Short mmCIF file of C-alpha atoms in Angstrom, two decimals:
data_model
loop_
_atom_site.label_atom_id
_atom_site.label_comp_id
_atom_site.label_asym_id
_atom_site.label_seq_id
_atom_site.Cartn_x
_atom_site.Cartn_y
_atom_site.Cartn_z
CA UNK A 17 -166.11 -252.17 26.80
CA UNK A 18 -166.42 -251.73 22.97
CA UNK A 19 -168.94 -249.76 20.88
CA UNK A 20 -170.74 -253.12 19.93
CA UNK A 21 -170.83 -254.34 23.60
CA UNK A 22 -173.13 -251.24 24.30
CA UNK A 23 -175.47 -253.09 22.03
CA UNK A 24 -175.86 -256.25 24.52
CA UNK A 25 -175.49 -259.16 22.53
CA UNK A 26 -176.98 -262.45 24.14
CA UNK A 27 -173.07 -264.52 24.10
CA UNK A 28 -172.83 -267.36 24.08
CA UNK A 29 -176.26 -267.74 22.78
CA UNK A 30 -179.12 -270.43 24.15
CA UNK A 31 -178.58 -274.35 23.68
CA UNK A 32 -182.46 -275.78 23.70
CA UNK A 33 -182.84 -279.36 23.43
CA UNK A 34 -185.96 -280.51 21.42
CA UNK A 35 -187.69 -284.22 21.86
CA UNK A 36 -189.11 -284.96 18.00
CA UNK A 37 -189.76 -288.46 17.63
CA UNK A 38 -188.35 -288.16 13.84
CA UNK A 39 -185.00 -288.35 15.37
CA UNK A 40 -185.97 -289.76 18.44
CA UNK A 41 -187.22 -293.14 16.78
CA UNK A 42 -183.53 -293.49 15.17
CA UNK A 43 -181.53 -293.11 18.29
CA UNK A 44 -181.11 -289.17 17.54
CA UNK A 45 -181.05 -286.76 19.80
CA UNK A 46 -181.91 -282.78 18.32
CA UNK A 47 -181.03 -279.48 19.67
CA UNK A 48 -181.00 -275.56 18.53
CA UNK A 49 -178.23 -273.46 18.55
CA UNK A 50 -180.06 -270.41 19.37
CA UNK A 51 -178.24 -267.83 17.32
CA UNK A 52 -181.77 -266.09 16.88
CA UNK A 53 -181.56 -264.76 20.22
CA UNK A 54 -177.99 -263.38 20.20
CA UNK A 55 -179.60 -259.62 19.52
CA UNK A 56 -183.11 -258.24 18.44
CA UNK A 57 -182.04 -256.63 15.37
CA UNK A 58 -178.74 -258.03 14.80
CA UNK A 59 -179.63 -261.52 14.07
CA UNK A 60 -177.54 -265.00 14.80
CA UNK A 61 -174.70 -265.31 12.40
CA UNK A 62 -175.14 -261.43 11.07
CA UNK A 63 -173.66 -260.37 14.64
CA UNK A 64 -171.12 -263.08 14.05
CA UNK A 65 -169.70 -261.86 11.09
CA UNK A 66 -170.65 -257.95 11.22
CA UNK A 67 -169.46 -257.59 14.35
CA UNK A 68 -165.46 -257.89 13.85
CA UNK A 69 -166.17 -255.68 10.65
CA UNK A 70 -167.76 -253.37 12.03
CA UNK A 71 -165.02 -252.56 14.50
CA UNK A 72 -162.74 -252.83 11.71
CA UNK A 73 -164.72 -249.98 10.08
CA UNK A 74 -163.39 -247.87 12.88
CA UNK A 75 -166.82 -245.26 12.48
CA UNK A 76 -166.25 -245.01 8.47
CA UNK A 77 -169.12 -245.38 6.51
CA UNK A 78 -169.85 -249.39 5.65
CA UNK A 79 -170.94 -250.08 2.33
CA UNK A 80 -171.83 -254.07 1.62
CA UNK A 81 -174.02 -255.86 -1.33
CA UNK A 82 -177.23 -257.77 -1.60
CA UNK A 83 -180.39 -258.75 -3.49
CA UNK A 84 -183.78 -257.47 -2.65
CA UNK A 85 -184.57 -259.59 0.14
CA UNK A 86 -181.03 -259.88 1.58
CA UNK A 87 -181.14 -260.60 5.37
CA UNK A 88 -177.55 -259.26 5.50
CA UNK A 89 -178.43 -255.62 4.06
CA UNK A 90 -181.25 -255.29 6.79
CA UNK A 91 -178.48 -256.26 9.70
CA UNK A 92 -176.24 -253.91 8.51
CA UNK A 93 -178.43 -251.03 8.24
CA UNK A 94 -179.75 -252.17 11.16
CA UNK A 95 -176.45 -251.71 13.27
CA UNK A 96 -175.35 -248.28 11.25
CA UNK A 97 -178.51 -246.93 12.91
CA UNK A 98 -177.52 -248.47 16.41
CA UNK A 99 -174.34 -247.40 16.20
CA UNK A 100 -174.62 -244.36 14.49
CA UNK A 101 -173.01 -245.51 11.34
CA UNK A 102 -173.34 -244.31 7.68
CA UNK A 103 -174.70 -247.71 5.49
CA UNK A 104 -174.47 -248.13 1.88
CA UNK A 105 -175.77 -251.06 0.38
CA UNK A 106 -175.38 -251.90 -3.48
CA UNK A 107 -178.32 -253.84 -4.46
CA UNK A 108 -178.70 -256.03 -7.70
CA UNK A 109 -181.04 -255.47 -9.79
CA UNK A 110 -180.88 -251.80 -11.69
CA UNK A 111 -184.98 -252.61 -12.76
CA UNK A 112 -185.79 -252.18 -9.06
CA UNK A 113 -184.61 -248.42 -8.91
CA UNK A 114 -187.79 -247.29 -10.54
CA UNK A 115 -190.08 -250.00 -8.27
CA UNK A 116 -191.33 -249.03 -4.85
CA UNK A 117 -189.16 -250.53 -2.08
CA UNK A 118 -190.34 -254.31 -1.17
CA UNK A 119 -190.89 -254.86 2.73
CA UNK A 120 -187.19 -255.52 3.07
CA UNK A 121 -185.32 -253.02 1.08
CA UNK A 122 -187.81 -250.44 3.11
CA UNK A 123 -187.04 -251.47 6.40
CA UNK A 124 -183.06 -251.02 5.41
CA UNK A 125 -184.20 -247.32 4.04
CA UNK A 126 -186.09 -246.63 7.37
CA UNK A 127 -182.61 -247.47 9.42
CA UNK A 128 -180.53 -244.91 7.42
CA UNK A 129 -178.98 -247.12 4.90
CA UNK A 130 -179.00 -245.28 1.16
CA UNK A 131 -179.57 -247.47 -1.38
CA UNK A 132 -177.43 -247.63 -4.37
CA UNK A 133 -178.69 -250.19 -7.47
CA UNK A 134 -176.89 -251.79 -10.03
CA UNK A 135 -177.18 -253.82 -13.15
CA UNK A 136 -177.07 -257.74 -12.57
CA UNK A 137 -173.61 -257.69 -14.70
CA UNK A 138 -171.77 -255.15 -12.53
CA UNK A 139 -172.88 -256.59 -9.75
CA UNK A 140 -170.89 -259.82 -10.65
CA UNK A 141 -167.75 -257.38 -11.28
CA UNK A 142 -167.72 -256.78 -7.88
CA UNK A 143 -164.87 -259.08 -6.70
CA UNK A 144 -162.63 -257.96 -9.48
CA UNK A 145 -160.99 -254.86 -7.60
CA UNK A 146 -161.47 -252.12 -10.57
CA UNK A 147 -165.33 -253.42 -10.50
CA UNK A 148 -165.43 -252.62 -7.22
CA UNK A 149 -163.50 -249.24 -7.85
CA UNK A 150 -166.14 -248.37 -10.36
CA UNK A 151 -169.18 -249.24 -7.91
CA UNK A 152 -167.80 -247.31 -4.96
CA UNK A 153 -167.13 -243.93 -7.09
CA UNK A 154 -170.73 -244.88 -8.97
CA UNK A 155 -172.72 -244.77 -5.15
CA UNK A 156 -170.26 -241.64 -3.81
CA UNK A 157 -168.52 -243.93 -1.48
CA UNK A 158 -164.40 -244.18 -2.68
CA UNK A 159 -163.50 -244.12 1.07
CA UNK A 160 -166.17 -246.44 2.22
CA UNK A 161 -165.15 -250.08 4.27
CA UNK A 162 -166.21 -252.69 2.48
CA UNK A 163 -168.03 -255.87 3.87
CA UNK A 164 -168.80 -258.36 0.85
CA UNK A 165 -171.91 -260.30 -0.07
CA UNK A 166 -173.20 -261.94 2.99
CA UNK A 167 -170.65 -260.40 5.27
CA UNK A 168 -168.25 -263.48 4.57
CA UNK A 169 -164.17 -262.16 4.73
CA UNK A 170 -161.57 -263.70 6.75
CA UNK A 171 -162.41 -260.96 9.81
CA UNK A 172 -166.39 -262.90 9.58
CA UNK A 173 -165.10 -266.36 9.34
CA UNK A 174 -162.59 -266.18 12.16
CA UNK A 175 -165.42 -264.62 14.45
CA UNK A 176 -167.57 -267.49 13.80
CA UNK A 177 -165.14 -269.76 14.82
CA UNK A 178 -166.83 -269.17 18.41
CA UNK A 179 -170.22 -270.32 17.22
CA UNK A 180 -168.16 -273.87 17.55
CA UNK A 181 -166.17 -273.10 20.38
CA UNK A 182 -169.64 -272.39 21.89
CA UNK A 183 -171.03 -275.94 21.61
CA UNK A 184 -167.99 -278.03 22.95
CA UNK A 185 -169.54 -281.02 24.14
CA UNK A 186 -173.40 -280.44 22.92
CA UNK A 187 -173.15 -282.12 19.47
CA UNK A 188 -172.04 -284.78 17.60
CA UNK A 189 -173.08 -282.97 14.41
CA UNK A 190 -173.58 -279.23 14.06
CA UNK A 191 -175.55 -278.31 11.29
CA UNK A 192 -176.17 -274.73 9.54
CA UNK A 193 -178.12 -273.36 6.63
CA UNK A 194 -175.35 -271.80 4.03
CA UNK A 195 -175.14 -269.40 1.76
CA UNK A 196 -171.82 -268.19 1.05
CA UNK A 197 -169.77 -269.84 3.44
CA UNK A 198 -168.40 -268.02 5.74
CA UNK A 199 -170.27 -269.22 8.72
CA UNK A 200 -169.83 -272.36 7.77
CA UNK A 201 -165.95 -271.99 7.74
CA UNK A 202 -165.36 -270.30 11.18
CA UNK A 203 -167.82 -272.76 12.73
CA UNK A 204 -165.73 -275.67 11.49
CA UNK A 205 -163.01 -273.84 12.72
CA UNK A 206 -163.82 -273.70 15.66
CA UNK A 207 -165.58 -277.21 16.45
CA UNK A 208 -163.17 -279.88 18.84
CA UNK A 209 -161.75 -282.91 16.78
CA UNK A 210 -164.73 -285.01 17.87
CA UNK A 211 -167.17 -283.12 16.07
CA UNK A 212 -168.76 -282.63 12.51
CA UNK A 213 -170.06 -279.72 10.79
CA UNK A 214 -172.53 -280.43 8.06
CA UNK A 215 -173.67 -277.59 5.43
CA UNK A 216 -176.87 -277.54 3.91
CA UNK A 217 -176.77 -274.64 0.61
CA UNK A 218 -179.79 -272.64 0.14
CA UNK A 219 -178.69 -271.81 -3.25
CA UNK A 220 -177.74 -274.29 -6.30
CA UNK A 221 -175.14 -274.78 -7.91
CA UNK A 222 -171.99 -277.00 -6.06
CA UNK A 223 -169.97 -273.97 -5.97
CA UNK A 224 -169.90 -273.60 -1.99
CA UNK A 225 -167.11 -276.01 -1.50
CA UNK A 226 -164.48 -274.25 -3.15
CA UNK A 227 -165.73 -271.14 -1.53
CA UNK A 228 -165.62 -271.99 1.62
CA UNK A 229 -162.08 -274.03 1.67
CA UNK A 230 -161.06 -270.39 0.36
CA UNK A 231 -162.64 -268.58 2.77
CA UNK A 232 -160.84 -270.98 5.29
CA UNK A 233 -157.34 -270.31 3.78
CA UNK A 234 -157.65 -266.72 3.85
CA UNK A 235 -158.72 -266.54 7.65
CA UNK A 236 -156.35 -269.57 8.67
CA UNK A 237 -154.17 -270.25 5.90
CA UNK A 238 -155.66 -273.60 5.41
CA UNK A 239 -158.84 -276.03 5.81
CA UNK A 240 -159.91 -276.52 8.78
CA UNK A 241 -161.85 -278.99 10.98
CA UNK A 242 -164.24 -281.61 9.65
CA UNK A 243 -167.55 -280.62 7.27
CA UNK A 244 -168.56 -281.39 4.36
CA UNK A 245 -172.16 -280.36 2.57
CA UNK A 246 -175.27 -281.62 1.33
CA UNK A 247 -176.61 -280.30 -1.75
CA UNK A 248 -180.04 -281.29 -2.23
CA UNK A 249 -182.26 -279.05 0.01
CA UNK A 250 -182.17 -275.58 -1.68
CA UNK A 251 -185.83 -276.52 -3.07
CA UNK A 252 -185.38 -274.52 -6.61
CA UNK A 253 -183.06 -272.53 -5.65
CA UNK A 254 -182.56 -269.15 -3.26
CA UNK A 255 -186.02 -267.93 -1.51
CA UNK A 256 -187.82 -270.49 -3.70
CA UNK A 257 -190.12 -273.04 -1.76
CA UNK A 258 -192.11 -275.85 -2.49
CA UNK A 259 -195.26 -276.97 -1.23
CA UNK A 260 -193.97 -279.17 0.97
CA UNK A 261 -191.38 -277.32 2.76
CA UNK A 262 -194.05 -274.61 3.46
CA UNK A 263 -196.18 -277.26 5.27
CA UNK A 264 -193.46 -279.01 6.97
CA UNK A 265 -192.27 -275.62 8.14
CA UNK A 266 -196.14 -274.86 9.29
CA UNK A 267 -195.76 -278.51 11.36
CA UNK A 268 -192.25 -277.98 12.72
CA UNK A 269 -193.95 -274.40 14.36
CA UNK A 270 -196.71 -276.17 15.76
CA UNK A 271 -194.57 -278.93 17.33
CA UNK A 272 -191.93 -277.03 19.13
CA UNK A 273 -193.28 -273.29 19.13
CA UNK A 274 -189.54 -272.03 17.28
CA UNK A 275 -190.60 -269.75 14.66
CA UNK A 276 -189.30 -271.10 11.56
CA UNK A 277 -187.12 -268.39 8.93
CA UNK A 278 -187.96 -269.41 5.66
CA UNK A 279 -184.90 -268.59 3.19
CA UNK A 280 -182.23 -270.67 5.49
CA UNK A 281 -183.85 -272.21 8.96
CA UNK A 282 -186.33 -273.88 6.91
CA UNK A 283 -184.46 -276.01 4.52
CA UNK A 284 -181.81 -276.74 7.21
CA UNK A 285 -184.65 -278.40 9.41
CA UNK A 286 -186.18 -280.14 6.41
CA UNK A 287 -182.49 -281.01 5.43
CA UNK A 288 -182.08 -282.61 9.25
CA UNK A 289 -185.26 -284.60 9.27
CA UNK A 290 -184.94 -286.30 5.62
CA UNK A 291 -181.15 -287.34 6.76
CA UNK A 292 -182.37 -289.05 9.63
CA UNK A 293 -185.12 -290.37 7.75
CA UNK A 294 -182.31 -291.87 5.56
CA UNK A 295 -180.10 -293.23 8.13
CA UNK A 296 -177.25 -290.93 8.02
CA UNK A 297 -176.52 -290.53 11.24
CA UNK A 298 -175.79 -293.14 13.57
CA UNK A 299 -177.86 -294.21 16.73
CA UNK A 300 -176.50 -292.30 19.66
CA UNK A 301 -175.93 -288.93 17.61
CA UNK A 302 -176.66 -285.82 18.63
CA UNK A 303 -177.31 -283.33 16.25
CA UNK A 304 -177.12 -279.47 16.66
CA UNK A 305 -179.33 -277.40 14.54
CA UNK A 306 -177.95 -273.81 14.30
CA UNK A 307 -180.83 -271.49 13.86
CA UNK A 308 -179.31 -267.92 12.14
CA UNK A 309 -182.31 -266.27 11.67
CA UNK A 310 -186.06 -265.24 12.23
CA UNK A 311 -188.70 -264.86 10.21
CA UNK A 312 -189.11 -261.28 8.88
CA UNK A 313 -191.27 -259.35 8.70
#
């Protein structure tokens, strides 16, 4: 038994089928990858991708990056304080140094993780490998293992490749919320040659595609399965909403009692019911809806 099996992750996580006659009427069948459930604090495809990283990290302190309402920063504090773990996490946004800690940024503080914030444009330097150099000495942590943005590396993409594996047989179509990649790679990965992934970015900007065919070739050396993405549901942009995502969001809750995350669950739900609104998946489908989150607070 490892370290991170002490922590009792829920593997392979729930399957639930849902009846909604917005895929119903269309010949569609729906169901949730419950990835929501795989751990209380370590959250659907954050377990996925920390958890081969964190072993990796072999007790060293973990230092990793995100904005002020990064889901990612709170599951990584989160496990440093499971697993006894020193967490640093570089935050962008220098102006927010001198702010008091939103709801998010707190609850990381609360679980042991020390803060370190940056300027927007050395956050960007970040992937160049003396930009990183000069972040690590800036936040004390030269000897620290580093887990990117988002958690996506080749260690995080090849242990999502079992989020596929896991629904063999369940779906035509396996759909997840993106936002760098990663997830989106191993799952692809790791789907049989009869099945689809489909990626709906939460951020704009058409860069995802090239990212994640990289992140592919580093963990494989080369693209792999079937997927392709969907632009058009990011609503503005990253945690922006619209008026009529929050209410279908508000609907979806009432219908099926699944509380809804709003940064990725949401638009990948709205993204699902306005394809099969469209026709874009044929009669007899059945899609899979991978929920990766819950709403927080």
């Amino acid at each position: 038994m490892t370290v991170l099996d002490t922590l009792r992750p829920r593997l392979p996580s729930p399957v639930q089928d849902l009846s909604d006659p917005r895929f119903t009427r269309h010949g569609l069948g729906l169901v949730l990858k419950r990835d929501d459930l795989i751990h209380p604090e370590i959250v659907g495809n954050k377990w996925r991708k920390l958890a081969p990283n964190l072993a990796a990290a072999a007790g060293r302190t973990v230092v990793t990056f995100g904005g002020a309402y990064s889901n990612h920063l709170r599951a990584t504090a989160a496990a440093g304080r499971l697993l006894g773990l020193p967490t640093v996490g570089v935050v962008r946004g220098q102006e927010l140094a001198d702010r008091p800690l939103n709801p998010s940024l707190a609850r990381c503080a609360a679980d042991g993780m020390r803060l370190h914030f940056v300027d927007r444009s050395t956050y960007r330097d970040k992937a160049d490998p003396a930009g990183l150099a000069r972040v690590l000495r800036a936040a004390d942590a030269e000897d620290a293992y580093v887990v990117p943005e988002g958690g996506s590396n080749a260690l995080a993409v090849r242990g999502c490749r079992a989020l596929g594996e896991e629904l063999a047989g369940r779906a035509d179509v396996v759909a997840i919320a993106c936002g760098t990649g990663g997830t989106l790679a191993g799952l692809a990965a790791g789907l049989s040659r009869d099945q689809r992934a489909l990626g709906i970015p939460v951020l704009k900007g058409g860069f995802l595609t090239t990212e994640t065919e990289s992140l592919q070739h580093r963990a494989f050396g080369g693209r792999r399965g079937d997927w392709t993405l969907d632009d058009r549901f990011h609503c503005g942009g990253y945690a922006r909403t619209t008026p009529e995502l929050d209410a279908f969001v508000n609907d979806f809750e009432q219908r099926h009692g699944v509380p809804v995350e709003r940064l990725y669950v949401a638009k990948l739900l709205f993204g699902l019911v306005t394809l099969a609104e469209e026709g874009a998946f044929a009669r007899g489908t059945t899609v899979a809806a991978v929920v990766t989150g819950r709403p927080f607070p």
